[in-house]
PDB file of C-alpha atoms in Angstrom:
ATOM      1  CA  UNK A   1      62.683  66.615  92.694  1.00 82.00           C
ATOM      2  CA  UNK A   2      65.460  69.226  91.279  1.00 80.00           C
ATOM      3  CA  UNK A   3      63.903  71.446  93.478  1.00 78.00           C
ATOM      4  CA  UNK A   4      64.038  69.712  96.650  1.00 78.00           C
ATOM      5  CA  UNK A   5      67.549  68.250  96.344  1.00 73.00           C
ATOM      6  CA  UNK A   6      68.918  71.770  95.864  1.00 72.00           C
ATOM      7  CA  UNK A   7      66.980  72.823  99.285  1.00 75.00           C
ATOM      8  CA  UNK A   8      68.169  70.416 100.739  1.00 72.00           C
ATOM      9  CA  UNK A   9      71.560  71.260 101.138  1.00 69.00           C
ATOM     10  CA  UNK A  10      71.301  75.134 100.000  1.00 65.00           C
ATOM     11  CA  UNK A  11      73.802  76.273 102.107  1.00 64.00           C
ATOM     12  CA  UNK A  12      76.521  73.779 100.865  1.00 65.00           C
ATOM     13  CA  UNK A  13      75.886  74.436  97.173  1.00 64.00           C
ATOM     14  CA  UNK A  14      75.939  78.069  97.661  1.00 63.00           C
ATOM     15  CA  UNK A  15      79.903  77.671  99.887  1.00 64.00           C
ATOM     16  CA  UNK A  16      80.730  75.235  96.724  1.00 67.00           C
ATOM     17  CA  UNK A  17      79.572  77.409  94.148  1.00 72.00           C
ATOM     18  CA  UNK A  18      81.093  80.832  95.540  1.00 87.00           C
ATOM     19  CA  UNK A  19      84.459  78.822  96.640  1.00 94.00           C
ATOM     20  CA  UNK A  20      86.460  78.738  93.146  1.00 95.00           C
ATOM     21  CA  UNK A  21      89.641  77.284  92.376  1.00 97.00           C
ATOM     22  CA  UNK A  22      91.922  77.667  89.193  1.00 98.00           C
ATOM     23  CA  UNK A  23      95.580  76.558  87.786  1.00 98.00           C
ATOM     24  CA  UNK A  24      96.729  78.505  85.363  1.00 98.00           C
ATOM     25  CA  UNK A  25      99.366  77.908  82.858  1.00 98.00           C
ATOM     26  CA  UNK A  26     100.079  80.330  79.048  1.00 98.00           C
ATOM     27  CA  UNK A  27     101.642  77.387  77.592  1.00 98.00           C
ATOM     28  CA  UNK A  28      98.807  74.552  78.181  1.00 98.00           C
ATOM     29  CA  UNK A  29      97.168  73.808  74.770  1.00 98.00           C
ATOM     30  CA  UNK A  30      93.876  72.331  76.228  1.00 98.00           C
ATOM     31  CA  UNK A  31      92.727  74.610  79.409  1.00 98.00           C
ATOM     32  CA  UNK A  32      89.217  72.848  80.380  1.00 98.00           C
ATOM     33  CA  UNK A  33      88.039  75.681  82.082  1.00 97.00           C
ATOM     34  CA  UNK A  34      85.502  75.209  84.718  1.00 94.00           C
ATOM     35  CA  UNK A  35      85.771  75.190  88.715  1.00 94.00           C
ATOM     36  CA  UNK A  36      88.966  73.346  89.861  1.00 95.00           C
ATOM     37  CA  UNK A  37      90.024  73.649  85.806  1.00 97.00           C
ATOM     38  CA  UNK A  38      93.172  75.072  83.727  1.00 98.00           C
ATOM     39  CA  UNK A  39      93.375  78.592  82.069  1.00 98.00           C
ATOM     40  CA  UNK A  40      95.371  80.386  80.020  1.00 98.00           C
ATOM     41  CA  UNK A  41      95.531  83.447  81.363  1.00 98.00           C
ATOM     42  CA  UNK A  42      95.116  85.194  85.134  1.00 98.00           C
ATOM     43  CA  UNK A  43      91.449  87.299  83.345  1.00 98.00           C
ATOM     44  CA  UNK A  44      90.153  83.593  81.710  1.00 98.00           C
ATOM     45  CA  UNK A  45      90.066  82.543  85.760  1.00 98.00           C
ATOM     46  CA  UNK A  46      88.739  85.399  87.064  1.00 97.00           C
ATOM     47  CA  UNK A  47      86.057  86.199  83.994  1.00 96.00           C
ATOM     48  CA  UNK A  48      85.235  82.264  84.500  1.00 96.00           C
ATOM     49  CA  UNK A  49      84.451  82.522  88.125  1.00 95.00           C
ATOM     50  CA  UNK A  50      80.893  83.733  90.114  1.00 93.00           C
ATOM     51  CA  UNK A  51      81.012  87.313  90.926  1.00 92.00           C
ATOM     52  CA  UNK A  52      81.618  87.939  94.690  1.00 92.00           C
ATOM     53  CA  UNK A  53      83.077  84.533  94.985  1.00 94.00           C
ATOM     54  CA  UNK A  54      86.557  83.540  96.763  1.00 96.00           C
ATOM     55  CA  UNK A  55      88.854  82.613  94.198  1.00 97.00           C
ATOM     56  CA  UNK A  56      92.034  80.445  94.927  1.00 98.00           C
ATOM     57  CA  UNK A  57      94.666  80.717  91.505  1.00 98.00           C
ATOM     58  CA  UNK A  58      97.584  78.509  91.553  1.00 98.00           C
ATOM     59  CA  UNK A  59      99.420  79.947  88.357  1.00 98.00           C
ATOM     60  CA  UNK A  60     102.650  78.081  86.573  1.00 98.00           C
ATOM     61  CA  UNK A  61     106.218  78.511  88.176  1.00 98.00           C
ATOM     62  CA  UNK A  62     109.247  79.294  86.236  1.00 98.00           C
ATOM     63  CA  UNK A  63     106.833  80.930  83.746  1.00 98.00           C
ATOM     64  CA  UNK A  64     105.861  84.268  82.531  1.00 98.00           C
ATOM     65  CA  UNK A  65     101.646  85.134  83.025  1.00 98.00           C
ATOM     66  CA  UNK A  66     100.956  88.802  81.145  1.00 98.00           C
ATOM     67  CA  UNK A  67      97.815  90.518  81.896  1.00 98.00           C
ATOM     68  CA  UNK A  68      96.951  91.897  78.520  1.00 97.00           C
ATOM     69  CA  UNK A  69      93.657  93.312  78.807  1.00 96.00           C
ATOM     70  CA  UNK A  70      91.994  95.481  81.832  1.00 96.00           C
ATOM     71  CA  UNK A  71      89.827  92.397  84.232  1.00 95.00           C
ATOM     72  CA  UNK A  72      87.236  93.580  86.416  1.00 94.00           C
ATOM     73  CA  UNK A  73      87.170  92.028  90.053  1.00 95.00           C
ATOM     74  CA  UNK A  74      83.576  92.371  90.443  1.00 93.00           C
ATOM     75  CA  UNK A  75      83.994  91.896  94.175  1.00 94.00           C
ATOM     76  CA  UNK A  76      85.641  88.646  93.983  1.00 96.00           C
ATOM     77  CA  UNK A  77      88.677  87.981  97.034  1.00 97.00           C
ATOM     78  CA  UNK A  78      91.395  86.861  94.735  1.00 98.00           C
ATOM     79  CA  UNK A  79      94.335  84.825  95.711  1.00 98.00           C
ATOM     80  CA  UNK A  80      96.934  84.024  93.437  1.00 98.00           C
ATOM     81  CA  UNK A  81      99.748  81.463  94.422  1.00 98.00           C
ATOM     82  CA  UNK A  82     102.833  80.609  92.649  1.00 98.00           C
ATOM     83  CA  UNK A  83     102.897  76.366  92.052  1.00 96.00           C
ATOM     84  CA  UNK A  84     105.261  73.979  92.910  1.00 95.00           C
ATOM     85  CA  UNK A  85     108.610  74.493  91.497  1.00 93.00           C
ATOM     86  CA  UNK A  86     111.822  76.664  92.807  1.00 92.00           C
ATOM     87  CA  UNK A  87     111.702  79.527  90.508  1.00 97.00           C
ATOM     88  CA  UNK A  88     108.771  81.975  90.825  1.00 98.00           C
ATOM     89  CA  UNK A  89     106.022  83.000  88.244  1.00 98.00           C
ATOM     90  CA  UNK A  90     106.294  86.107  86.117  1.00 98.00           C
ATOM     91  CA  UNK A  91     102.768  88.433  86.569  1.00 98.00           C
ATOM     92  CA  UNK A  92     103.825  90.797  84.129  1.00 98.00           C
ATOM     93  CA  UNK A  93     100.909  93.747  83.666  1.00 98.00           C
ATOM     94  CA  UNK A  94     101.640  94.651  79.633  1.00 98.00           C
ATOM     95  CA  UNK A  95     101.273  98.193  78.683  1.00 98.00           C
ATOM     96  CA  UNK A  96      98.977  99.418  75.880  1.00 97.00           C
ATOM     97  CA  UNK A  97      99.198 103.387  73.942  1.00 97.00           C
ATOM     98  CA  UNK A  98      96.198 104.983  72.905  1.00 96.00           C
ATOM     99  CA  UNK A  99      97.049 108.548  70.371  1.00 96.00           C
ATOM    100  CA  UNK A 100      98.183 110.191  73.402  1.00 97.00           C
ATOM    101  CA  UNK A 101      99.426 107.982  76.269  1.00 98.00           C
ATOM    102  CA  UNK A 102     100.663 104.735  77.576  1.00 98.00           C
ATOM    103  CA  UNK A 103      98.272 103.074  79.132  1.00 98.00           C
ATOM    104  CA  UNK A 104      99.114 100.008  81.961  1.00 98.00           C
ATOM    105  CA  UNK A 105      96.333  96.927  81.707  1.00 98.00           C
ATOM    106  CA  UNK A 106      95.370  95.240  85.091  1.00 98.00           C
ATOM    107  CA  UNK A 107      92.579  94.618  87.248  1.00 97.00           C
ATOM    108  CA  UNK A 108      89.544  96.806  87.839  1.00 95.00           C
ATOM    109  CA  UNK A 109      88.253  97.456  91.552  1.00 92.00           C
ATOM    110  CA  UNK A 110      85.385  99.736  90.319  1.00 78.00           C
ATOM    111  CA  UNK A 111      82.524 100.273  92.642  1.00 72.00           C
ATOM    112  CA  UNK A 112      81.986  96.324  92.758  1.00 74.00           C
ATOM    113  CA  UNK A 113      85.164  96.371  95.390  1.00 84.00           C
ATOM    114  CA  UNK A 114      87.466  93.236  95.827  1.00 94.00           C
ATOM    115  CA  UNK A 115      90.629  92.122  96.471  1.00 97.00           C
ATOM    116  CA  UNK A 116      93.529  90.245  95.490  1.00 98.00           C
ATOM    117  CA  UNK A 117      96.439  89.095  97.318  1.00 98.00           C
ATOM    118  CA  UNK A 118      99.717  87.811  95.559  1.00 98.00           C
ATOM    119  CA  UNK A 119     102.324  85.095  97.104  1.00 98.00           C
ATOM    120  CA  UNK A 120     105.629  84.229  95.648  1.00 98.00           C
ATOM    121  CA  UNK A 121     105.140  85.906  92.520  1.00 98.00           C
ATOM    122  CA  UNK A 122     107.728  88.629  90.882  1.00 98.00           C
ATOM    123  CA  UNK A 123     105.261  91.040  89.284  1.00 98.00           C
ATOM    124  CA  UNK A 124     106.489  93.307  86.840  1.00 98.00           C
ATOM    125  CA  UNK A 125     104.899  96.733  85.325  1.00 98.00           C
ATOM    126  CA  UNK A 126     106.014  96.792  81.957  1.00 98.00           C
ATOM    127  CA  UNK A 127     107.726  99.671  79.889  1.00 98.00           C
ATOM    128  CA  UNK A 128     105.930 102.177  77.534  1.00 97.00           C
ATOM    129  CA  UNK A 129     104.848 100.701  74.765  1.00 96.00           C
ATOM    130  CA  UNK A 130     106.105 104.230  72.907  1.00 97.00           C
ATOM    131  CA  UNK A 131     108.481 106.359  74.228  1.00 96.00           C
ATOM    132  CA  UNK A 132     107.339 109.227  72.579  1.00 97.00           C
ATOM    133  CA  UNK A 133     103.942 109.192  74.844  1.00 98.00           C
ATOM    134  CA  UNK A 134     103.503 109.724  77.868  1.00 97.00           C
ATOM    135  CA  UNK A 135     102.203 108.269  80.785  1.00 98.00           C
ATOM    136  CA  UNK A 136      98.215 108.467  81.998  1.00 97.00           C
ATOM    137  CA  UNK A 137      97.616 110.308  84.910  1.00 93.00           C
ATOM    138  CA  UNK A 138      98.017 106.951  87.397  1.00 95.00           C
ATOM    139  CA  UNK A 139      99.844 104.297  85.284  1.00 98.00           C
ATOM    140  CA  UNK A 140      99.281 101.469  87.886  1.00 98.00           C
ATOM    141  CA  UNK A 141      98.129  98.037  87.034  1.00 98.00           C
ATOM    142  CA  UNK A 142      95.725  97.772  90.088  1.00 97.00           C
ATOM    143  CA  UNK A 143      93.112 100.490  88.599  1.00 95.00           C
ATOM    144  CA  UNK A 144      91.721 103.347  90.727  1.00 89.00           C
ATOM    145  CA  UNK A 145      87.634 104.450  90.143  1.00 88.00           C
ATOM    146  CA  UNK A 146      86.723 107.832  91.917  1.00 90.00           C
ATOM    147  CA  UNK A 147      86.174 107.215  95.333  1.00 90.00           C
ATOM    148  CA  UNK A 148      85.945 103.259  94.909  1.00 91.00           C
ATOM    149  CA  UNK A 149      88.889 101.430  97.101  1.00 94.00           C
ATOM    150  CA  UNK A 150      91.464  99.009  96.394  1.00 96.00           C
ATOM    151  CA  UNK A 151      92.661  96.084  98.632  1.00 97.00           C
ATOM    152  CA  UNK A 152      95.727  94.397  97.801  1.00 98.00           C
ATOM    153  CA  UNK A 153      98.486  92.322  99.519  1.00 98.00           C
ATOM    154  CA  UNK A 154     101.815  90.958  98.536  1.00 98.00           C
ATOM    155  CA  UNK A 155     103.689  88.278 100.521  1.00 98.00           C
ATOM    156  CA  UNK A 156     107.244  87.219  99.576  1.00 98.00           C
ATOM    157  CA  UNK A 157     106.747  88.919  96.053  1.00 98.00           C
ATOM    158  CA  UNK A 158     109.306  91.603  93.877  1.00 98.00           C
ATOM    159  CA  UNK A 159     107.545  94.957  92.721  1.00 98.00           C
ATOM    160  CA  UNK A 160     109.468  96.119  89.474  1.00 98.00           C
ATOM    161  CA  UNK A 161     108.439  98.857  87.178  1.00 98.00           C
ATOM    162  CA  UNK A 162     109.301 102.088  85.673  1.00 98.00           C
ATOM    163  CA  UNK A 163     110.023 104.883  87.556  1.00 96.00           C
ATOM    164  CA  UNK A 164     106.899 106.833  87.111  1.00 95.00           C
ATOM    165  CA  UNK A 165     104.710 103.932  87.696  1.00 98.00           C
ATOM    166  CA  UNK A 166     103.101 102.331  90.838  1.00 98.00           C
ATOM    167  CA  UNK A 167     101.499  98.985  91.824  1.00 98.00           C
ATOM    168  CA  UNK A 168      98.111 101.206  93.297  1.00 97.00           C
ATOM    169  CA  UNK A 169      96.783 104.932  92.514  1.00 96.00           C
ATOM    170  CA  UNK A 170      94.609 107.127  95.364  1.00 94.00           C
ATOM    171  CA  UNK A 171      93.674 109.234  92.946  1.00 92.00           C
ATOM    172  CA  UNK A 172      90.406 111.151  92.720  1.00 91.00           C
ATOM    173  CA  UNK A 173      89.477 110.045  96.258  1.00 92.00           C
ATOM    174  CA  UNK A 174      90.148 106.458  95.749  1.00 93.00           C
ATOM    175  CA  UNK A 175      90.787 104.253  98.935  1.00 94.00           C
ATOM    176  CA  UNK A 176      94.181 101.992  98.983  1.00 96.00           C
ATOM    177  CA  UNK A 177      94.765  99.661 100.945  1.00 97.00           C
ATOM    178  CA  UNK A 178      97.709  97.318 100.630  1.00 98.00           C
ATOM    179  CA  UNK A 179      99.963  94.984 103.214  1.00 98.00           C
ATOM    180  CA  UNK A 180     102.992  94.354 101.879  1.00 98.00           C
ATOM    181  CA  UNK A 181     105.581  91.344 103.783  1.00 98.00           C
ATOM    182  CA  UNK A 182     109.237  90.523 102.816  1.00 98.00           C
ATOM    183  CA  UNK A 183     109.110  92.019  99.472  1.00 98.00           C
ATOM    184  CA  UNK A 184     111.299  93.908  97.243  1.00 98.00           C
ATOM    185  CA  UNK A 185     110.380  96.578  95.352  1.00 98.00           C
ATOM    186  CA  UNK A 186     112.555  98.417  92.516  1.00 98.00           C
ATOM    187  CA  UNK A 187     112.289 101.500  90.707  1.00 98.00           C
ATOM    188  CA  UNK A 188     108.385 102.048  90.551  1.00 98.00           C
ATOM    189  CA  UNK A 189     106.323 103.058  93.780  1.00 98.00           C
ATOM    190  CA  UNK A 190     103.888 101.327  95.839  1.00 97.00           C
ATOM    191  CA  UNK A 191     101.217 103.514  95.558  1.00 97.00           C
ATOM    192  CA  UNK A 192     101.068 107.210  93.401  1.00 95.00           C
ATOM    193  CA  UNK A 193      99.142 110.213  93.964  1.00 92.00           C
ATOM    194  CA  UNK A 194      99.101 109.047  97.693  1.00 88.00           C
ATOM    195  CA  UNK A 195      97.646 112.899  98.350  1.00 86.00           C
ATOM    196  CA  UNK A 196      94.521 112.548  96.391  1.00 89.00           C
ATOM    197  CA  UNK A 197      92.778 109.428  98.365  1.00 91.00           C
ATOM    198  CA  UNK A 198      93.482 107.762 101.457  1.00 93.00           C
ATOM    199  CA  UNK A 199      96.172 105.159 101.687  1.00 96.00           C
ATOM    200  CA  UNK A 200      96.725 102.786 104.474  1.00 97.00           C
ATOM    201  CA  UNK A 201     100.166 100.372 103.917  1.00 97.00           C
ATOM    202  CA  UNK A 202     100.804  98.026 106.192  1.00 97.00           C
ATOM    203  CA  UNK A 203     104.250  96.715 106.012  1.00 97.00           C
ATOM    204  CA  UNK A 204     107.455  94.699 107.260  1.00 98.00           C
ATOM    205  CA  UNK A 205     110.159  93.170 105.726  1.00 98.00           C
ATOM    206  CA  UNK A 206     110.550  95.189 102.412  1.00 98.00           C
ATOM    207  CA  UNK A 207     113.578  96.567 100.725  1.00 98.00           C
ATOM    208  CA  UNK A 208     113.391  99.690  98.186  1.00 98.00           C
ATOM    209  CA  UNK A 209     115.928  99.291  95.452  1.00 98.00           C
ATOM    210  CA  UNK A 210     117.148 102.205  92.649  1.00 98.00           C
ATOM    211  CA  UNK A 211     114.964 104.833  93.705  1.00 97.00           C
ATOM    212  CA  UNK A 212     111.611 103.246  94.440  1.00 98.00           C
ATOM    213  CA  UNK A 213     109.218 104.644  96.993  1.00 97.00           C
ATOM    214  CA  UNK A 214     106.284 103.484  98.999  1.00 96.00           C
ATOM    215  CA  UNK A 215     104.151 106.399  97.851  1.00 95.00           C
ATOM    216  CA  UNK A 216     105.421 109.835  95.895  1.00 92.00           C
ATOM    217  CA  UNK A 217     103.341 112.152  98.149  1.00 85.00           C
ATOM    218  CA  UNK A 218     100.477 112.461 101.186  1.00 85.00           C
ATOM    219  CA  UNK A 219     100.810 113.107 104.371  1.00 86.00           C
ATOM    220  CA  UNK A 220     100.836 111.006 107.230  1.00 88.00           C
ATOM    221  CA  UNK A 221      98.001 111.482 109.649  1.00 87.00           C
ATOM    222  CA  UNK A 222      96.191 112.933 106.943  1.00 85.00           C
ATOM    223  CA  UNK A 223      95.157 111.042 104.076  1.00 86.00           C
ATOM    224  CA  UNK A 224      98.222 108.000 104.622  1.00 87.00           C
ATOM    225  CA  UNK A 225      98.502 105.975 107.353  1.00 92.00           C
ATOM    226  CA  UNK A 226     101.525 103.839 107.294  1.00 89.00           C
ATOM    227  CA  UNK A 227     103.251 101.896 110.082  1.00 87.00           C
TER     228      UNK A 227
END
């Protein structure tokens, strides 16, 4: 009887159970977890969620969400909203030091693919965790893989991180792709080692503050495309 109740309407329990939908808040003291639940924190969501599913995050406004440990996206299409309320959520991706480097946590792409797009949120890369280390080779919170890509989008967000740092990395053949609308971005880059990948930005609407970039290298018409 399990059986045939489940057949029976296969295709709508498989749309329910790969459509997931979160609110996320640091400061709630009982998060039930669970489809259409409350979390904690951005990787509680995600890790919670069916792999390959669409997931639909409404985090806290006014309030400050760290990412403090690396998250794989396991080909889940990600988008995270800011609530109701007139001052926008923090994402802030926390930065962690190993002997020899500093070390930005944030989401994993991998070869499992995925996205995530961001709306009305102010994310901010932290700073080193020890100024006596240095960076890692791509200290950017949306994690490269060799030859794996990256989709991302930000609408009506801020960018803000240290100068050497960047929301995306092409490197070691790594495929970026980010859209980017009304946005500010200061300091940090869009995307580093634009030159060892292929990038494609699509963009309107965004002002560079103190220095920041869109990429720090490649060349257009050969491994960047940018309108």
């Amino acid at each position: 009887n399990a059986y045939d109740a489940i057949a029976a309407d296969l295709k709508g329990i498989v749309n329910t159970r790969m459509y997931f939908t979160a609110f996320v808040d640091p400061d709630e003291p009982n998060p039930t977890g669970g489809d259409g639940g409350t979390f904690n924190l951005l990787a509680d969501a995600i890790d919670a969620s069916p792999a390959g599913c669409f997931l639909h995050i409404t985090i806290a406004s006014g309030k400050t969400h760290r990412v403090i440990n690396n998250t794989s996206l396991n080909s889940r299409s990600i988008f995270v909203i800011s609530g109701a309320g007139d001052t926008k959520p923090i994402v802030e991706f926390t930065v962690g030091t190993s002997e020899t480097h500093n070390i930005v946590r944030g989401f994993g792409f991998s070869y499992g693919g995925g996205s995530i797009n961001f709306v009305s949120c102010d994310i901010v890369i932290a700073e080193k965790g020890d100024e006596n280390l240095s960076w890692t080779a791509s200290p950017a919170p949306m994690l490269y893989a060799p030859a794996a890509m990256v989709r991302v989008g930000l609408y009506r967000c801020s960018l803000t991180g240290p100068v050497d740092t960047a929301l995306a990395s092409a490197y070691t053949a790594t495929r970026v792709d980010i859209s980017v609308y009304d946005c500010t971005i200061d300091t940090c880059k869009l995307v580093l080692r634009a030159g060892g990948g292929v990038v494609l930005i699509s963009q309107a609407a965004v002002t560079l503050l103190n220095g920041a970039a869109l990429t720090d290298a490649g060349t257009i018409g050969v491994n960047m495309l940018q309108n």
